[in-house]
CSV table of C-alpha atoms and ligand atoms in Angstrom, one decimal:
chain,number,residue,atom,x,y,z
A,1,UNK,CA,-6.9,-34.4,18.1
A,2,UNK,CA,-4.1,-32.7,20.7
A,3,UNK,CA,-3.0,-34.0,24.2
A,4,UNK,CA,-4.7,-31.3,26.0
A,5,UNK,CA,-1.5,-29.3,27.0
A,6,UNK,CA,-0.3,-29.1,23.8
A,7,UNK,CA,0.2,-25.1,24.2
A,8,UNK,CA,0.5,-24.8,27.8
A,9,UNK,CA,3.1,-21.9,29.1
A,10,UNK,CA,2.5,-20.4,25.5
A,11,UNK,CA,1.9,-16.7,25.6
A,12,UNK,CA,0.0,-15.9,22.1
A,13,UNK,CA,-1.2,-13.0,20.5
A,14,UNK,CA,-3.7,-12.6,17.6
A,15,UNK,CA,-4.6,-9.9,15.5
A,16,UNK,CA,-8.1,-9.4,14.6
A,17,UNK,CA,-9.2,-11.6,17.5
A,18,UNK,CA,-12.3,-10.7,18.3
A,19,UNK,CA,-14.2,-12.2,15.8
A,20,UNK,CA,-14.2,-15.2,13.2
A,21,UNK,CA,-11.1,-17.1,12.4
A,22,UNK,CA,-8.7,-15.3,15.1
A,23,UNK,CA,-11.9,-15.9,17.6
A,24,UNK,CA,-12.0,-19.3,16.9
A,25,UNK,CA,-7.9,-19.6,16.6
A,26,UNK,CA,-8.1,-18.3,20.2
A,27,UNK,CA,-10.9,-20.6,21.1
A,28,UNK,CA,-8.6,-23.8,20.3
A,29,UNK,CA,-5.7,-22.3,21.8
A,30,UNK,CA,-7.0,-21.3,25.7
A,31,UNK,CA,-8.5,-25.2,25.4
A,32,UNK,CA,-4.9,-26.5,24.5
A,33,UNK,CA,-3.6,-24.6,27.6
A,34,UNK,CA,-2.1,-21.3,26.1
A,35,UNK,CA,-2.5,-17.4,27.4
A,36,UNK,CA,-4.3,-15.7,24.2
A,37,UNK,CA,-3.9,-12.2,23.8
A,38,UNK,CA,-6.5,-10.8,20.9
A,39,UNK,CA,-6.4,-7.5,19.5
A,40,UNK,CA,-8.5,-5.5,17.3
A,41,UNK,CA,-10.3,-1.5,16.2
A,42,UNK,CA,-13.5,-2.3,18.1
A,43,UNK,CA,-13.6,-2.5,22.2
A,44,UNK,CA,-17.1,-3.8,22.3
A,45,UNK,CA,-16.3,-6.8,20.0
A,46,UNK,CA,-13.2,-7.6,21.9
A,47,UNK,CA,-14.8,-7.2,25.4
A,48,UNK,CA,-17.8,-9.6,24.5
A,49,UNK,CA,-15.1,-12.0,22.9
A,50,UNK,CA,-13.2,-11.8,25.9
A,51,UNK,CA,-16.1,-12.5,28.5
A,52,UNK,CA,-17.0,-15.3,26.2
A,53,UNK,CA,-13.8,-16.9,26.1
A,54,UNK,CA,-13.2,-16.7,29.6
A,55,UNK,CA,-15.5,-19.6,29.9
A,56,UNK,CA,-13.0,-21.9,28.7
A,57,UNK,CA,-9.5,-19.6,29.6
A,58,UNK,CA,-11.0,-17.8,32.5
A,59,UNK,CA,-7.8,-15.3,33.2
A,60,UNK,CA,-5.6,-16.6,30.4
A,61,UNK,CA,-7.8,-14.6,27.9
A,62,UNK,CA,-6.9,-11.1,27.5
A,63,UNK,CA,-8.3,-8.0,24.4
A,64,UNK,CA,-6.7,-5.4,23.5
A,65,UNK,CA,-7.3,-2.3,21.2
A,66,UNK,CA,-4.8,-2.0,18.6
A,67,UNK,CA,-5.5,-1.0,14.9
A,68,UNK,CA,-2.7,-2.9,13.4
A,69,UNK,CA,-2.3,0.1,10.6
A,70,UNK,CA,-0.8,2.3,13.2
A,71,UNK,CA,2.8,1.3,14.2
A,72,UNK,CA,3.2,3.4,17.0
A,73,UNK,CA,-0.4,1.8,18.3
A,74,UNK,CA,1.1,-1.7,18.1
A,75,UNK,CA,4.9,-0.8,19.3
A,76,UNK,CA,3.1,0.8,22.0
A,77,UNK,CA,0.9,-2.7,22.4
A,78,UNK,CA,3.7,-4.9,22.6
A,79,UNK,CA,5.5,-3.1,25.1
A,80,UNK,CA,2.5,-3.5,27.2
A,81,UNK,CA,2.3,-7.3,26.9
A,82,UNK,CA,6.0,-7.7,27.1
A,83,UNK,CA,5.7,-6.1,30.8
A,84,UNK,CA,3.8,-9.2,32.2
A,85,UNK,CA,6.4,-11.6,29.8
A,86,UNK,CA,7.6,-12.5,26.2
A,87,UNK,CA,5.2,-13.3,23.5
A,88,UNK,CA,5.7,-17.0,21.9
A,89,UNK,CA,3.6,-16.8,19.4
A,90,UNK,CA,2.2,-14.8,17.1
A,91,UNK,CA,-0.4,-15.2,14.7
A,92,UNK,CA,-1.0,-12.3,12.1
A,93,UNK,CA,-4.6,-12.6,11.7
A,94,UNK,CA,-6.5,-8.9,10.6
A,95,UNK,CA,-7.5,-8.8,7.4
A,96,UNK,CA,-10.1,-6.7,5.3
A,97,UNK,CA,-11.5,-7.0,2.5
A,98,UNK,CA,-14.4,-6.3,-0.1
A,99,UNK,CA,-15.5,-7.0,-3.8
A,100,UNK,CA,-14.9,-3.8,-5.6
A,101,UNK,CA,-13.8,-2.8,-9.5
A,102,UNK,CA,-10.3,-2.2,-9.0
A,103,UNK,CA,-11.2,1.4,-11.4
A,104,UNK,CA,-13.6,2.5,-9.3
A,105,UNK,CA,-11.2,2.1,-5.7
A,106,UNK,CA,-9.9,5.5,-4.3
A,107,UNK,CA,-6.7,5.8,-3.0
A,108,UNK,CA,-8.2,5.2,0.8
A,109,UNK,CA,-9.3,2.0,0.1
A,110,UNK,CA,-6.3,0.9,-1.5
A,111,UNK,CA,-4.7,2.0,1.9
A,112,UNK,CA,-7.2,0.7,3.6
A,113,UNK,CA,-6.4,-2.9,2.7
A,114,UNK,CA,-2.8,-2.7,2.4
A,115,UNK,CA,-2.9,-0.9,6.2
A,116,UNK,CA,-4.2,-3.8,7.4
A,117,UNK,CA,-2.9,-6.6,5.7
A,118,UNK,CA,0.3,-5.7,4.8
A,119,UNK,CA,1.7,-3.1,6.4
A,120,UNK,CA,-0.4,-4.2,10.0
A,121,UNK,CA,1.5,-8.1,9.5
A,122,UNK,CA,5.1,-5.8,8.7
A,123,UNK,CA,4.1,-3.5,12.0
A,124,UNK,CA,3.2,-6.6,14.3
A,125,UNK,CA,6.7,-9.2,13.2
A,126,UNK,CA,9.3,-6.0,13.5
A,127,UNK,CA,7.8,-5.2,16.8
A,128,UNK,CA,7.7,-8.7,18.1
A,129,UNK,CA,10.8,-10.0,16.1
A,130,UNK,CA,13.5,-7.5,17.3
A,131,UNK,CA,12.9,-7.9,20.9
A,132,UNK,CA,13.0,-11.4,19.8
A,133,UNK,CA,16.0,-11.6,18.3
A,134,UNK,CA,17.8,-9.2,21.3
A,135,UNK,CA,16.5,-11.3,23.5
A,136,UNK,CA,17.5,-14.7,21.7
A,137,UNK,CA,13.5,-16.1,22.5
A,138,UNK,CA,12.2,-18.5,20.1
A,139,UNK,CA,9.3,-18.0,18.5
A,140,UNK,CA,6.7,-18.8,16.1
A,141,UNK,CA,5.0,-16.3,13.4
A,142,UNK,CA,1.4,-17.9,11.9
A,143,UNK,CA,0.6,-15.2,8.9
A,144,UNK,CA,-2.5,-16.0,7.4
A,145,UNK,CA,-2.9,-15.7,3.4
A,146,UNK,CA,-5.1,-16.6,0.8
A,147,UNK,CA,-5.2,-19.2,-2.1
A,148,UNK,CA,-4.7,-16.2,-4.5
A,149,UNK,CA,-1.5,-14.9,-4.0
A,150,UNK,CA,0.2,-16.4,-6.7
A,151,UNK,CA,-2.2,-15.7,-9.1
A,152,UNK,CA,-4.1,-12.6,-8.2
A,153,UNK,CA,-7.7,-12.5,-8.4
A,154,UNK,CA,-9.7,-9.7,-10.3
A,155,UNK,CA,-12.1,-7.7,-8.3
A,156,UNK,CA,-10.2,-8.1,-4.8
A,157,UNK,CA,-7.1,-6.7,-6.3
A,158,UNK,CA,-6.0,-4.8,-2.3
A,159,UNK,CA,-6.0,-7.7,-0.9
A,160,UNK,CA,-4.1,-9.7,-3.4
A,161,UNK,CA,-1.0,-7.1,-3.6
A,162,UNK,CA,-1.1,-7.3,0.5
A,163,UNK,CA,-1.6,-11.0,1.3
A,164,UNK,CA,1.2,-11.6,-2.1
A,165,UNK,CA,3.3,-9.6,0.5
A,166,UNK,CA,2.8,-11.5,3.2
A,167,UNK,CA,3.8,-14.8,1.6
A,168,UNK,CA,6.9,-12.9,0.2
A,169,UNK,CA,7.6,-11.7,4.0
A,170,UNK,CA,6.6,-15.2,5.3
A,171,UNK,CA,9.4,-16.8,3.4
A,172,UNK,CA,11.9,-14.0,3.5
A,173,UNK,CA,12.0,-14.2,7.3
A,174,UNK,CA,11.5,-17.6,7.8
A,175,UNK,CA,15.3,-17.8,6.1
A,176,UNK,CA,16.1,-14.5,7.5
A,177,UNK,CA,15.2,-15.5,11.3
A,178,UNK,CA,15.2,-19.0,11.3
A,179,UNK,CA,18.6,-19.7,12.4
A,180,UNK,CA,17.8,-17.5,15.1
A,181,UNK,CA,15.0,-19.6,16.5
A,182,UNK,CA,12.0,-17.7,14.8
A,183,UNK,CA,10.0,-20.0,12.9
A,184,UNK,CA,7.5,-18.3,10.4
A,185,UNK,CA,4.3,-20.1,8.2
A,186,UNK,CA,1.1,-19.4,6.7
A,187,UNK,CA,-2.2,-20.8,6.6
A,188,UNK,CA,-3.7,-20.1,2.9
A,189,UNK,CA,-7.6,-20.8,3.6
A,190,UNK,CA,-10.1,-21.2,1.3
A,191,UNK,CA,-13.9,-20.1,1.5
A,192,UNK,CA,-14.7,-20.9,5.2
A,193,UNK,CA,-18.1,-19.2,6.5
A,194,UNK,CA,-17.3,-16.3,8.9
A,195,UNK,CA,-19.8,-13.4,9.1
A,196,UNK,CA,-16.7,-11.0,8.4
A,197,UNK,CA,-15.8,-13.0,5.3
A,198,UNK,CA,-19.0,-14.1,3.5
A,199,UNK,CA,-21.1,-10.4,4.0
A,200,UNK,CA,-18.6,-8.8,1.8
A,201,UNK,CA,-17.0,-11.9,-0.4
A,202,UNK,CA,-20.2,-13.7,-1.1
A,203,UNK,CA,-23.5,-10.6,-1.0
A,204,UNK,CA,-26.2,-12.8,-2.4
A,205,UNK,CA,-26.6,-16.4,-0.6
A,206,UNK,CA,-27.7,-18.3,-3.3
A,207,UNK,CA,-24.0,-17.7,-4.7
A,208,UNK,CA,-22.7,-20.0,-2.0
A,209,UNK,CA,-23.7,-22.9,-3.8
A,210,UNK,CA,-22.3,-21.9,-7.2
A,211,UNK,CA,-19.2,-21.4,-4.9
A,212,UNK,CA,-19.4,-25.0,-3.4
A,213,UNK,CA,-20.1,-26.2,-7.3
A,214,UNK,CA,-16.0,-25.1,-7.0
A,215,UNK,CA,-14.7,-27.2,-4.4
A,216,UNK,CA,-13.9,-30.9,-4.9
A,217,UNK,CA,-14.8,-31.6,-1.6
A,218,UNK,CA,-18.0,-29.8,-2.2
A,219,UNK,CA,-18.6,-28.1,0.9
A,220,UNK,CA,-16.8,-25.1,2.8
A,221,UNK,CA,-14.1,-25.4,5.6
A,222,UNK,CA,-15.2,-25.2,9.0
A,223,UNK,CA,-13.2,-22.6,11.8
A,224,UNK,CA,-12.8,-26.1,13.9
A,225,UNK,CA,-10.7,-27.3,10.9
A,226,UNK,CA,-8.6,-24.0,10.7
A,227,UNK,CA,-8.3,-23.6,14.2
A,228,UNK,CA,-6.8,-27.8,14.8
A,229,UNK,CA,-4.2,-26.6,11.9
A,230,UNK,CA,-3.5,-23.1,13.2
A,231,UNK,CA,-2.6,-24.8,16.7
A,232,UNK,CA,-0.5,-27.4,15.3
A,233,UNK,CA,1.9,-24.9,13.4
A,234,UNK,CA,2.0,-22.8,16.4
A,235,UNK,CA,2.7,-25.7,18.5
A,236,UNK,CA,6.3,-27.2,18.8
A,237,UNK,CA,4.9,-30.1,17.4
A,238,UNK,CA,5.7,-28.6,14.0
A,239,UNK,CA,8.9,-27.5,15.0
A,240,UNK,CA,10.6,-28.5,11.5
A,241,UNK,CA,8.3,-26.8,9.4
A,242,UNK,CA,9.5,-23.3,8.7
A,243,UNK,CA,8.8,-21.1,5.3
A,244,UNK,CA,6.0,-23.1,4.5
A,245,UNK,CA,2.3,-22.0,3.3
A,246,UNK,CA,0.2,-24.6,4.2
A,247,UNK,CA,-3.2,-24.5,1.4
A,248,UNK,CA,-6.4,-25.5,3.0
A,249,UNK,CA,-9.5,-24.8,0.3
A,250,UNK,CA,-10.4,-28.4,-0.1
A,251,UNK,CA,-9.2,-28.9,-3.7
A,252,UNK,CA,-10.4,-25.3,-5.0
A,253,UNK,CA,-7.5,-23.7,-6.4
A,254,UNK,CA,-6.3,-26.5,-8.0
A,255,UNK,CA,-9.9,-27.5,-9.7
A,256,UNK,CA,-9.4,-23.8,-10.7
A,257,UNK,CA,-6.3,-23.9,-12.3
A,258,UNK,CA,-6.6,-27.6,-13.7
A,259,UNK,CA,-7.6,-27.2,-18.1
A,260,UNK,CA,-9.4,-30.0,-18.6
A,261,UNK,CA,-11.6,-30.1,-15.2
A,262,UNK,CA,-14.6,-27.7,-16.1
A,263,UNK,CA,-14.5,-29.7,-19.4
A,264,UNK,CA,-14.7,-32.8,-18.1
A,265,UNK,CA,-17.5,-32.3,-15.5
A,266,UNK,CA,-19.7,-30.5,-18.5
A,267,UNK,CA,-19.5,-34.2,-20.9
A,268,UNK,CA,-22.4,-36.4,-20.7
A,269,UNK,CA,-22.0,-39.9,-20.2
A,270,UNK,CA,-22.9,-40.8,-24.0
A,271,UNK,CA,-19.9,-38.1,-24.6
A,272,UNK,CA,-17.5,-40.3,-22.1
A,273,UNK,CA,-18.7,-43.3,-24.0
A,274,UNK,CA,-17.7,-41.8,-27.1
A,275,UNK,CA,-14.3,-41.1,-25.9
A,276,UNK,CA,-13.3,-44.4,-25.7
A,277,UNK,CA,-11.3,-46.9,-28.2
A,278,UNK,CA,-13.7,-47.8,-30.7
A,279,UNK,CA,-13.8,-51.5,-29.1
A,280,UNK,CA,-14.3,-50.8,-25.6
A,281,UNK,CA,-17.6,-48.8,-25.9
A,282,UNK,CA,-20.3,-49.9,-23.9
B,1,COA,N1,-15.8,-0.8,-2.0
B,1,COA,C1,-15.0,0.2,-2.3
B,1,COA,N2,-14.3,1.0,-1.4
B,1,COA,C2,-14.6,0.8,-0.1
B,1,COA,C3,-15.4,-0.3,0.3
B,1,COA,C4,-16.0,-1.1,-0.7
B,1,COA,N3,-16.9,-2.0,-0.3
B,1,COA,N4,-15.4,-0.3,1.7
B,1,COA,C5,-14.6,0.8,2.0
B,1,COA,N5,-14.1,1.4,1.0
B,1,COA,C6,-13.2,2.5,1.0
B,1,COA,C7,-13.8,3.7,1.6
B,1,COA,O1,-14.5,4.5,0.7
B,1,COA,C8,-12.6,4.5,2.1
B,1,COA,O2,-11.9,5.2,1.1
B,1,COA,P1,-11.9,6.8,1.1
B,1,COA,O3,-11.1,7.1,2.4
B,1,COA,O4,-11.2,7.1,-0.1
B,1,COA,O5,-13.3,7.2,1.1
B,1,COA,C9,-11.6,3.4,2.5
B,1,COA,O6,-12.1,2.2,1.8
B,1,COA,C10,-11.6,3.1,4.0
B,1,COA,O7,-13.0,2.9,4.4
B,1,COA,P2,-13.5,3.0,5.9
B,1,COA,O8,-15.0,2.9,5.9
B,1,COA,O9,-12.9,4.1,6.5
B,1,COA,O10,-13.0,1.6,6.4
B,1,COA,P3,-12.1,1.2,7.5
B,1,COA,O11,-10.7,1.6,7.2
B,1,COA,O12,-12.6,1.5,8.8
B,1,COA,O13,-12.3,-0.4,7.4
B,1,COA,C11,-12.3,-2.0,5.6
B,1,COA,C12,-11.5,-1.2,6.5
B,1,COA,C13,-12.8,-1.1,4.5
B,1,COA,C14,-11.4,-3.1,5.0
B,1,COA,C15,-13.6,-2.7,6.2
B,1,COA,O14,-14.2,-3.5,5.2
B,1,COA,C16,-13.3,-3.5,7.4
B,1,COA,O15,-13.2,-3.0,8.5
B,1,COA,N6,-13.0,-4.8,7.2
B,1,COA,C17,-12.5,-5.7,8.3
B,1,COA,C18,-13.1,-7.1,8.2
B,1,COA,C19,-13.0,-7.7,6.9
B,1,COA,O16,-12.8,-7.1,5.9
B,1,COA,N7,-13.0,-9.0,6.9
B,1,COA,C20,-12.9,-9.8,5.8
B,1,COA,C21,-11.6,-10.5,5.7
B,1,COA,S1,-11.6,-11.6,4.4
């Protein structure tokens, strides 16, 4: 899909690399030619991620610890990296998240969540963006959202206050920094299967296919899909895309939010038969 060098001489950092969509994101990139810096809470995770990886990156693959909540954890991360060079990229990828009664949440959880989501994207762009800015680099931002944020969704209510935040920041900055060089996007995914994702989103497996039943495209999205469109908005072949949130659920939120679609697919075909002129029903 890419000339192979698409991302060569890129130095790229992802949050919550170790495992599912930033493991994958990472994947793509070391193929396209980049240096991939992941980061994440758990060493073991990262360490087998990075041994994997090297297969394709060999020495261009490199994990971190950082947990994105603290800020002095991920000023004190960036310094590091910006030692052996300036960043290029960054792609905002630790989330967490998890099905819950909003009544029933403590006060931890609710930090939990907005920790990592919001105030771990916030922690990562200020650190990154002012030595950016002082040292007049262009850059990318990736942020990654959800097809939610507009709306809200009941039942992941931490997550849809942080990742609403994270479009709001998206946009802000992408006006804020752009004429500075600092481009700054989102991906808004859909359901795509990651082990992270579907153990505490989807608990019983036989809910997957009422889940599909809500897709026009009736399937999920694979991490090859999100990881071509991740690298192309990273890459400088977007370069004129900037504030944008780029939705990628295969139809679902619209098929959600459209009146008449759960009406239509429920009539028969005697009851479409019926809602034609008189004349024309056969
Ligand atoms: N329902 C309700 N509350 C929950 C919960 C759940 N399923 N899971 C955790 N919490 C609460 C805990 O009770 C705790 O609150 P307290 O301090 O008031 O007791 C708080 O959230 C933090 O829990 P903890 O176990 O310390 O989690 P953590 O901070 O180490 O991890 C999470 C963060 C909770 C988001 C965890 O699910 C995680 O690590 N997620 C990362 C991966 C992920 O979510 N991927 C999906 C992305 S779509």
């Amino acid at each position: 899909m890419f000339q192979k060098d698409l991302l060569k001489d890129k130095r790229i950092l992802i949050t919550g690399g170790g495992t599912g969509l930033g493991k994958a994101s990472a994947k793509r990139f070391l193929d396209l030619g980049a240096t991939v810096y992941i980061c994440g809470r758990r060493e073991d995770v990262l360490k087998a991620t990075e041994r994997e990886l090297s297969e394709f990156g060999g020495n261009r693959i490199h994990a971190l610890v950082c947990d994105v909540r603290d800020a002095a954890a991920v000023e004190a991360l960036i310094a590091h990296i910006w030692e052996e060079g300036a960043l290029d990229i960054l792609m905002n990828n630790a989330a967490g998240n998890f099905l819950a009664r909003t009544e029933d949440l403590s006060l931890g959880a609710f930090q939990s969540v907005i920790g990592i989501v919001l105030m771990g994207t916030l922690h990562m762009t200020l650190a990154c963006g002012r030595r950016w800015l002082s040292e007049k680099h262009k850059a990318v931002v990736l942020n990654i959202t959800t097809t939610y944020t507009s709306t809200g969704s009941a039942y992941v209510v931490p997550s849809a206050v942080s990742k609403a935040g994270v479009q709001a920041l998206t946009r802000s900055l992408a006006v804020e920094w752009g004429d500075r060089g600092i481009r700054m996007n989102a991906i808004a995914p859909g359901p795509i299967k990651t082990e992270g994702a579907f153990s505490r989103l989807l608990p019983r497996p036989e809910l997957e296919e009422a889940a599909k039943k809500k897709i026009p495209l009736g399937r999920f999205g694979t991490m090859e899909e999100f990881a071509d469109l991740a690298a192309f908005l990273v890459s400088d072949g977007s370069g004129y895309i900037n504030g944008e949130v780029v939705t990628m659920d295969g139809g679902e939120w619209l098929q959600g939010a459209g009146e008449f679609t759960a009406l239509g697919r429920e009539l028969t075909e005697q009851e479409w038969v019926m809602m034609k002129p008189k004349g024309k029903r056969s």
